[in-house]
PDB file of C-alpha atoms and ligand atoms in Angstrom:
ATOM      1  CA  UNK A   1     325.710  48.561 165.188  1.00  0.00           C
ATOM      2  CA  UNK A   2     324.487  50.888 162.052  1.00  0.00           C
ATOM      3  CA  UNK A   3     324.236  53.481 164.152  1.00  0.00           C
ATOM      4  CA  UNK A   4     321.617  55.894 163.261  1.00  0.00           C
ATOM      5  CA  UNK A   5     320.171  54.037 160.289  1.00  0.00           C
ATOM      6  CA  UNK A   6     317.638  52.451 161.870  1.00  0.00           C
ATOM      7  CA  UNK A   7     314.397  55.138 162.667  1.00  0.00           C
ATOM      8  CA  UNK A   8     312.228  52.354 164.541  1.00  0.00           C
ATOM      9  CA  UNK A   9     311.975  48.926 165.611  1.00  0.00           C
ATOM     10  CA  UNK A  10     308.879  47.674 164.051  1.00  0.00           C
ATOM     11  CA  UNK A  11     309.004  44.011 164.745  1.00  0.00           C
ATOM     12  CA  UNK A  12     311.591  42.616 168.082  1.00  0.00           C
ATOM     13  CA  UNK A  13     313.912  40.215 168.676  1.00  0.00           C
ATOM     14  CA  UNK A  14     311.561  38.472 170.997  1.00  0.00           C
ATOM     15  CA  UNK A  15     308.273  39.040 169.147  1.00  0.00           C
ATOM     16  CA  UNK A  16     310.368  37.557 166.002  1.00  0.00           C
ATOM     17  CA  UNK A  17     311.095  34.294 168.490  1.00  0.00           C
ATOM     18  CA  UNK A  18     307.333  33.708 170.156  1.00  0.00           C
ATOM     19  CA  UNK A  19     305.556  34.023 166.665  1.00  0.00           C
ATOM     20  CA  UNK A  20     308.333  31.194 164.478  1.00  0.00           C
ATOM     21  CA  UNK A  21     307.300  29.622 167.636  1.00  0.00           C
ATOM     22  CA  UNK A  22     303.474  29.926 166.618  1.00  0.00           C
ATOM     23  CA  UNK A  23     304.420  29.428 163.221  1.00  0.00           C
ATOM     24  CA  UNK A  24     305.971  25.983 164.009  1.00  0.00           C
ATOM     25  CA  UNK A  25     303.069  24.783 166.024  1.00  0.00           C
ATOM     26  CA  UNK A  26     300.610  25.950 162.918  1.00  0.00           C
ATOM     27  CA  UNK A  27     302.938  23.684 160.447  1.00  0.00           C
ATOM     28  CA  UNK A  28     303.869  21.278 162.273  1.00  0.00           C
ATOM     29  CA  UNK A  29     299.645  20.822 163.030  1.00  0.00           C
ATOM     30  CA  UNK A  30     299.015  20.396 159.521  1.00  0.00           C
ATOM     31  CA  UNK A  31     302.251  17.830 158.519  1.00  0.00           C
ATOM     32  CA  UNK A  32     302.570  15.754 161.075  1.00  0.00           C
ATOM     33  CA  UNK A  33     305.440  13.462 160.745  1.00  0.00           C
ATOM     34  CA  UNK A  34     305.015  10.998 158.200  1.00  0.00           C
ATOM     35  CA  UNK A  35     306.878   8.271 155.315  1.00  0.00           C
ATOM     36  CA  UNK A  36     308.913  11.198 154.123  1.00  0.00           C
ATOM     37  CA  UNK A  37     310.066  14.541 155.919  1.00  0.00           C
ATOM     38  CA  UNK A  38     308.737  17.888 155.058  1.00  0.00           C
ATOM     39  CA  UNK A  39     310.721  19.561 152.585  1.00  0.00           C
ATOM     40  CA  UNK A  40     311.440  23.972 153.480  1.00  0.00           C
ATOM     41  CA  UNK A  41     312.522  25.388 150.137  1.00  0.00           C
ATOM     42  CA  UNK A  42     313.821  28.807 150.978  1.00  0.00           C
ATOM     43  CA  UNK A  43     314.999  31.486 148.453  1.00  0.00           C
ATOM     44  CA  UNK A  44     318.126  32.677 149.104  1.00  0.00           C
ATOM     45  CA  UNK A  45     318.836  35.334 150.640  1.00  0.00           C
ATOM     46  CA  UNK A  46     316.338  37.101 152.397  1.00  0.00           C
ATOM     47  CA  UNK A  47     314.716  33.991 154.086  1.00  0.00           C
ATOM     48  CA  UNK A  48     317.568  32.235 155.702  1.00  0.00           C
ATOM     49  CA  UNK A  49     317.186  33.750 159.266  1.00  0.00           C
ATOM     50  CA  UNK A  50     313.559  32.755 159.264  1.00  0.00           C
ATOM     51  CA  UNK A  51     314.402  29.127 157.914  1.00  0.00           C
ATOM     52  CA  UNK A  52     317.071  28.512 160.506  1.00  0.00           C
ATOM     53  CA  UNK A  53     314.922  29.090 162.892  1.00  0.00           C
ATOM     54  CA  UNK A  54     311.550  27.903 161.842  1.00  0.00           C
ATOM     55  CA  UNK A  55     313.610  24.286 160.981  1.00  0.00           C
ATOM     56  CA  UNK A  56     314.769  24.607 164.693  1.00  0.00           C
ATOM     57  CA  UNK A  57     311.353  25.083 166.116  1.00  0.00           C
ATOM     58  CA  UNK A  58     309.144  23.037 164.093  1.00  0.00           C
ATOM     59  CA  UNK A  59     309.177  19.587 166.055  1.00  0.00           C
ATOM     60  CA  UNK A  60     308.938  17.319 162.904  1.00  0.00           C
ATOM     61  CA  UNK A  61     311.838  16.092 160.854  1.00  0.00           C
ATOM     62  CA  UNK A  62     312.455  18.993 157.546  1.00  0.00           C
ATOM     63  CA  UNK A  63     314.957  18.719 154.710  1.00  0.00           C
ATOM     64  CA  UNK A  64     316.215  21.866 153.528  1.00  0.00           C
ATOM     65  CA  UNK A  65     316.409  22.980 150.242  1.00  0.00           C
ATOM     66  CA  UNK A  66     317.846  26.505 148.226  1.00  0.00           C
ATOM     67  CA  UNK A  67     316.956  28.580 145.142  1.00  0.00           C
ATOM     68  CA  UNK A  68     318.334  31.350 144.002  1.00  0.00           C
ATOM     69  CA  UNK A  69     316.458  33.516 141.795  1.00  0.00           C
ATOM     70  CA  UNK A  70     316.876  36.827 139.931  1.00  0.00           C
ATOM     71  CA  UNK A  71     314.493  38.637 138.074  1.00  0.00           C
ATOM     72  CA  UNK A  72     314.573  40.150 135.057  1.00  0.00           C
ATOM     73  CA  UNK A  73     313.489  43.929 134.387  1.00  0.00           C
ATOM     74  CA  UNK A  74     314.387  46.833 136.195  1.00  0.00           C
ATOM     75  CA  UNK A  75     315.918  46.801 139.663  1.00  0.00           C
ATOM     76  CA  UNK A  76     313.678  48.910 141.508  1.00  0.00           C
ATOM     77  CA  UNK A  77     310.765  47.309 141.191  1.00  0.00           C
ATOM     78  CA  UNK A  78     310.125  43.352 140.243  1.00  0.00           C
ATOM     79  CA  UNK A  79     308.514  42.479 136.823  1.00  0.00           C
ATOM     80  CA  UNK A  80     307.764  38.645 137.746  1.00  0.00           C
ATOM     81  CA  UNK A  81     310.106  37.182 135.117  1.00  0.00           C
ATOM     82  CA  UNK A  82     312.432  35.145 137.035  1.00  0.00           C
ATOM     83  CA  UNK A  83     315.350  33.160 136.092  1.00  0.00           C
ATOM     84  CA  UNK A  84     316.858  30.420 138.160  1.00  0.00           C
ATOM     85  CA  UNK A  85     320.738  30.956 139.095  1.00  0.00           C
ATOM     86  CA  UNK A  86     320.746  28.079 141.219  1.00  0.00           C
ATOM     87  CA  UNK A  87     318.100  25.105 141.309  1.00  0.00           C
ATOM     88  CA  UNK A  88     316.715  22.758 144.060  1.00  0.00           C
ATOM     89  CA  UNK A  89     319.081  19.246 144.663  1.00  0.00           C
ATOM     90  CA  UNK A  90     316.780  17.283 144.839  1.00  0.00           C
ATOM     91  CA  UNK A  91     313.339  16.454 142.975  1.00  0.00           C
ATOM     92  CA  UNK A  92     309.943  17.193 145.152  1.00  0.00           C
ATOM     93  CA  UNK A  93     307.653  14.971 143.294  1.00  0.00           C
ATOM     94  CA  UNK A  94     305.404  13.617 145.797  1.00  0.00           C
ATOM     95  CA  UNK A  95     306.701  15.262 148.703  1.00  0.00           C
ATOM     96  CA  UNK A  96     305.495  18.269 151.269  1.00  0.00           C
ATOM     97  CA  UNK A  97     306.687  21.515 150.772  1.00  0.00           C
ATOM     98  CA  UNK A  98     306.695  24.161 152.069  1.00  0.00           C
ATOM     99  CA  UNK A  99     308.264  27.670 150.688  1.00  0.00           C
ATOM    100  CA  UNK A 100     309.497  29.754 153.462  1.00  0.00           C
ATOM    101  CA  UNK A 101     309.690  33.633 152.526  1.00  0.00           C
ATOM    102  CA  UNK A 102     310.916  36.393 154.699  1.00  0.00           C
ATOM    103  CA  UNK A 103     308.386  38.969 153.340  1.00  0.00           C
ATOM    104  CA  UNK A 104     305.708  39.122 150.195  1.00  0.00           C
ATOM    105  CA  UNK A 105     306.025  42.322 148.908  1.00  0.00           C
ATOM    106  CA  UNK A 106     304.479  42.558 145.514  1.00  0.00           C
ATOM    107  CA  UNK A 107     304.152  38.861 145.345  1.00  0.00           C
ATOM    108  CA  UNK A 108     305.117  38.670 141.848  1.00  0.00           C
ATOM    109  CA  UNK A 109     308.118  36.327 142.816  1.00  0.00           C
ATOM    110  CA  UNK A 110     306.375  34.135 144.875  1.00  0.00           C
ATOM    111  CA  UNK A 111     303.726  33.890 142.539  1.00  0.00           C
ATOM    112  CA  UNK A 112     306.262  32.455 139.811  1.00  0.00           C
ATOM    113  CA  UNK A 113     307.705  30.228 141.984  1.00  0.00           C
ATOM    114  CA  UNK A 114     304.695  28.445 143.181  1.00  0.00           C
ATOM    115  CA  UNK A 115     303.231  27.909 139.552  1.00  0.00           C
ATOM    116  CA  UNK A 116     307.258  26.690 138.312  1.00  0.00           C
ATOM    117  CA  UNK A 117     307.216  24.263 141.685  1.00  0.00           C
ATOM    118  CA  UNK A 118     303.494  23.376 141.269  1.00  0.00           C
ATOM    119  CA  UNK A 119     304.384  21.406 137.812  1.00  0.00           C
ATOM    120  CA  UNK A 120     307.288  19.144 139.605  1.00  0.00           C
ATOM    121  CA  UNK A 121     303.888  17.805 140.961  1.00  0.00           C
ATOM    122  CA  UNK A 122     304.586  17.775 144.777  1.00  0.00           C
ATOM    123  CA  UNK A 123     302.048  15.990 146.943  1.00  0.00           C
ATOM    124  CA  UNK A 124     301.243  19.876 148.615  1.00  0.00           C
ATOM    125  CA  UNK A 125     302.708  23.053 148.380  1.00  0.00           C
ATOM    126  CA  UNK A 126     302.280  25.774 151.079  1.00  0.00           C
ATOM    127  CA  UNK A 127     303.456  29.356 151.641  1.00  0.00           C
ATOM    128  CA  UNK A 128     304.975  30.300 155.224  1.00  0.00           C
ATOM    129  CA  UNK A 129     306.178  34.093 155.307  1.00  0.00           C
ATOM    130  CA  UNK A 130     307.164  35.878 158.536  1.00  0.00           C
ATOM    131  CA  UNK A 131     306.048  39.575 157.365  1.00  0.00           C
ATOM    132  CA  UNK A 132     303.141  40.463 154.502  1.00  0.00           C
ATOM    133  CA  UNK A 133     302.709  43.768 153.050  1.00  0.00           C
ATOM    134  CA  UNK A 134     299.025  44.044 152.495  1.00  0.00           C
ATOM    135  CA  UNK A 135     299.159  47.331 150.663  1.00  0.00           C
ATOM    136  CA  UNK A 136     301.926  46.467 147.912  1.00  0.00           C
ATOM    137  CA  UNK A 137     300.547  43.338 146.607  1.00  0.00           C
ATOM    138  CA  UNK A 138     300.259  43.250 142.750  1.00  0.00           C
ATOM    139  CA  UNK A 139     299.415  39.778 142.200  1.00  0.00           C
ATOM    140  CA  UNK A 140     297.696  37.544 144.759  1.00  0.00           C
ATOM    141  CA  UNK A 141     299.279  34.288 145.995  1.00  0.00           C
ATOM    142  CA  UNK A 142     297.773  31.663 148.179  1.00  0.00           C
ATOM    143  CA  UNK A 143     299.512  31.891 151.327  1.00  0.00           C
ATOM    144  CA  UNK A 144     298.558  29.423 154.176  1.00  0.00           C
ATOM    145  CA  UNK A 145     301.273  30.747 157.091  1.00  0.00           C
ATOM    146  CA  UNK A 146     301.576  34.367 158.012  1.00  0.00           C
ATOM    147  CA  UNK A 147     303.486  35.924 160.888  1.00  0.00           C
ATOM    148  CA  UNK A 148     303.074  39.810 160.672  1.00  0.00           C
ATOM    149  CA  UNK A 149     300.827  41.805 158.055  1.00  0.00           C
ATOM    150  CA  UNK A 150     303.203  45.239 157.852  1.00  0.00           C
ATOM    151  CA  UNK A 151     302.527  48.766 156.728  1.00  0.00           C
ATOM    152  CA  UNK A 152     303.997  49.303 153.247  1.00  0.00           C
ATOM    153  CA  UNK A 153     307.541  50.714 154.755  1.00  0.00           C
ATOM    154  CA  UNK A 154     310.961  50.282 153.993  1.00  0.00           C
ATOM    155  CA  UNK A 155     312.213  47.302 156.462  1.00  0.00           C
ATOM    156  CA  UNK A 156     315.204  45.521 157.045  1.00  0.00           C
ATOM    157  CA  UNK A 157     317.015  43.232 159.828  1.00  0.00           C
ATOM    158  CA  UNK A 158     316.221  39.651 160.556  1.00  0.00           C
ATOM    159  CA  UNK A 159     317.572  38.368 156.697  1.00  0.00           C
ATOM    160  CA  UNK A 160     315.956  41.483 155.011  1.00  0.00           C
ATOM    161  CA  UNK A 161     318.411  44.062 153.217  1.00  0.00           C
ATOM    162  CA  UNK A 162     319.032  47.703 151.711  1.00  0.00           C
ATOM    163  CA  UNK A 163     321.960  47.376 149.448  1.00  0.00           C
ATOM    164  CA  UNK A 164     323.111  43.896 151.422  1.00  0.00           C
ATOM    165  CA  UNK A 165     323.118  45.477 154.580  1.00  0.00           C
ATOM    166  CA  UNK A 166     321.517  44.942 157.642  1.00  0.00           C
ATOM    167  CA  UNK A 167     320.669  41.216 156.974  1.00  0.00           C
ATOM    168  CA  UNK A 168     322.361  40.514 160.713  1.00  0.00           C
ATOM    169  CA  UNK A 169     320.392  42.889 163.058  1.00  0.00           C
ATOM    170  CA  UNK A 170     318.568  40.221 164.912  1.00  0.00           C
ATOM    171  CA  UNK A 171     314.977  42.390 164.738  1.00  0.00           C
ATOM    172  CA  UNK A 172     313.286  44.026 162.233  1.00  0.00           C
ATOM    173  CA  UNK A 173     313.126  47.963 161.963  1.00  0.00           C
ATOM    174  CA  UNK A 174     312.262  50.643 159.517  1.00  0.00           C
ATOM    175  CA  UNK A 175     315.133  52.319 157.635  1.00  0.00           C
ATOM    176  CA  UNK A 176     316.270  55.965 158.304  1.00  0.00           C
ATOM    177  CA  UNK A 177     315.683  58.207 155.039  1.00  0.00           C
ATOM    178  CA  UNK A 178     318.716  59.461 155.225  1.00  0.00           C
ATOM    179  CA  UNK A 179     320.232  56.131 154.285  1.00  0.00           C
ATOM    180  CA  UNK A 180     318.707  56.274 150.929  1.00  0.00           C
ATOM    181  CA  UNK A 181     319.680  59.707 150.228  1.00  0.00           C
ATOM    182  CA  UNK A 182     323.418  59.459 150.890  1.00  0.00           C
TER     183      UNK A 182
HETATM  184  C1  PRP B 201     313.020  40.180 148.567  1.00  0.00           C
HETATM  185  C2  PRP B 201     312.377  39.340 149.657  1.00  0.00           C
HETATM  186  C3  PRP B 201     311.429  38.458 148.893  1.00  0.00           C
HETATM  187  C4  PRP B 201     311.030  39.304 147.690  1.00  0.00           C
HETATM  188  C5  PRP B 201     309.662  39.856 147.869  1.00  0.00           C
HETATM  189  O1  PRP B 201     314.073  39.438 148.003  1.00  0.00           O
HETATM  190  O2  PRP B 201     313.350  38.578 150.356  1.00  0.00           O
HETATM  191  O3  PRP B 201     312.087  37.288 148.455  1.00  0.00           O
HETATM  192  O4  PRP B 201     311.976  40.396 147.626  1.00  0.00           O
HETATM  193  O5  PRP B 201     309.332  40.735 146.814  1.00  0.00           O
HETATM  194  P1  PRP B 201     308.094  40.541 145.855  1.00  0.00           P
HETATM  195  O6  PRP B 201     306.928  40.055 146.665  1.00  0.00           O
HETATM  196  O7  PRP B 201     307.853  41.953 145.348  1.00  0.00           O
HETATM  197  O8  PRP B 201     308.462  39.615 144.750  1.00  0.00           O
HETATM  198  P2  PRP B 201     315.185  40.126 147.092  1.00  0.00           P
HETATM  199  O9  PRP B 201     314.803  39.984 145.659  1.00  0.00           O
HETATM  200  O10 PRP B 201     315.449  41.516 147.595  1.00  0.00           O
HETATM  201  O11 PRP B 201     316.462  39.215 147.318  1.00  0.00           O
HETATM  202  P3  PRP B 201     317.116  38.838 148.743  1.00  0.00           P
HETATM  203  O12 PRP B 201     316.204  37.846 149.379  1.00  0.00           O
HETATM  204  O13 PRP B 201     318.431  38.248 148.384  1.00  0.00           O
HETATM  205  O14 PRP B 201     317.233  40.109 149.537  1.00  0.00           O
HETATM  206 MN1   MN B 202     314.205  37.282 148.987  1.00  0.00          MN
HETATM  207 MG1   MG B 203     316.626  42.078 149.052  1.00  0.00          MG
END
């Protein structure tokens, strides 16, 4: 599958599984079950893979819950100014959430999201991402779960795209140049 477009495997499928694994245990530590189930609020699309199977491993009860954002400014490169194309279903007031991410990147959406979720006054609010990229952060957000801190490459597989491809490959590897230059 997309042969040739991948240059390495940076993350595999079985170092994906054992850390949502560790990931679960760490969440599930801190919210054990209680009068109301954690709520995951994922942003769509990136995340998905990573919800599906962190709500599978985490062995306390989670409701699931979708944005979709877009934000404004160029495309290339994120200004922060998001607008909401499709809203949670519910109302978090008083629950636990937590916002699972795929990958923080420049953090600017993340850190919009947390201060527009922070005022429907949950009871907490946490961050889990699978992947971090230390070196492109522009804005820093408060993040309590981390699977991998990554170099500041290209990645994709496992939910994360180029051009709405490669969201299926079931590990995450670095994209071939070549792909961006044809
Ligand atoms: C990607 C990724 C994160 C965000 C991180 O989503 O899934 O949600 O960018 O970038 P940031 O830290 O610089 O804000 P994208 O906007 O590509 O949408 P997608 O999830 O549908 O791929
Ligand atoms: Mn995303
Ligand atoms: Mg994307």
């Amino acid at each position: 599958m997309y042969d040739g477009d991948i240059a390495s495997v940076l993350i595999t499928e079985q170092e994906i599984s054992d850390k949502v694994t560790e990931l679960a245990k760490q969440v599930a530590d801190d919210h054990p079950e209680g009068d109301s189930d954690l709520v995951l609020i994922t942003v769509l699309k990136g995340a998905v893979m990573f919800m599906a199977d962190l709500a599978r491993a985490l062995p306390v009860p989670v409701q699931l819950e979708f944005m979709a954002v877009s934000s404004y400014g160029s495309s290339t490169s994120s200004s922060g100014v998001v607008r909401i194309l499709k809203d949670l279903d519910r109302d978090i007031a008083d629950r636990n959430v937590v916002i699972v991410e795929d990958i923080i990147d420049s953090g600017l959406t993340l850190s919009w999201l947390l201060k527009n979720l922070q005022s429907r006054r949950p009871r907490s609010l946490e961050v889990c991402t699978l992947l971090r990229k230390p070196d492109a952060v522009k804005v820093e957000v408060p993040v309590k779960y981390v699977g991998f801190d990554i170099p500041n490459e290209f990645v994709v597989g496992y939910g994360l795209d180029y051009a709405e491809r490669y969201r299926d490959l079931p590990y995450i590897g670095t994209l071939d140049p070549k792909v961006y230059s044809s």
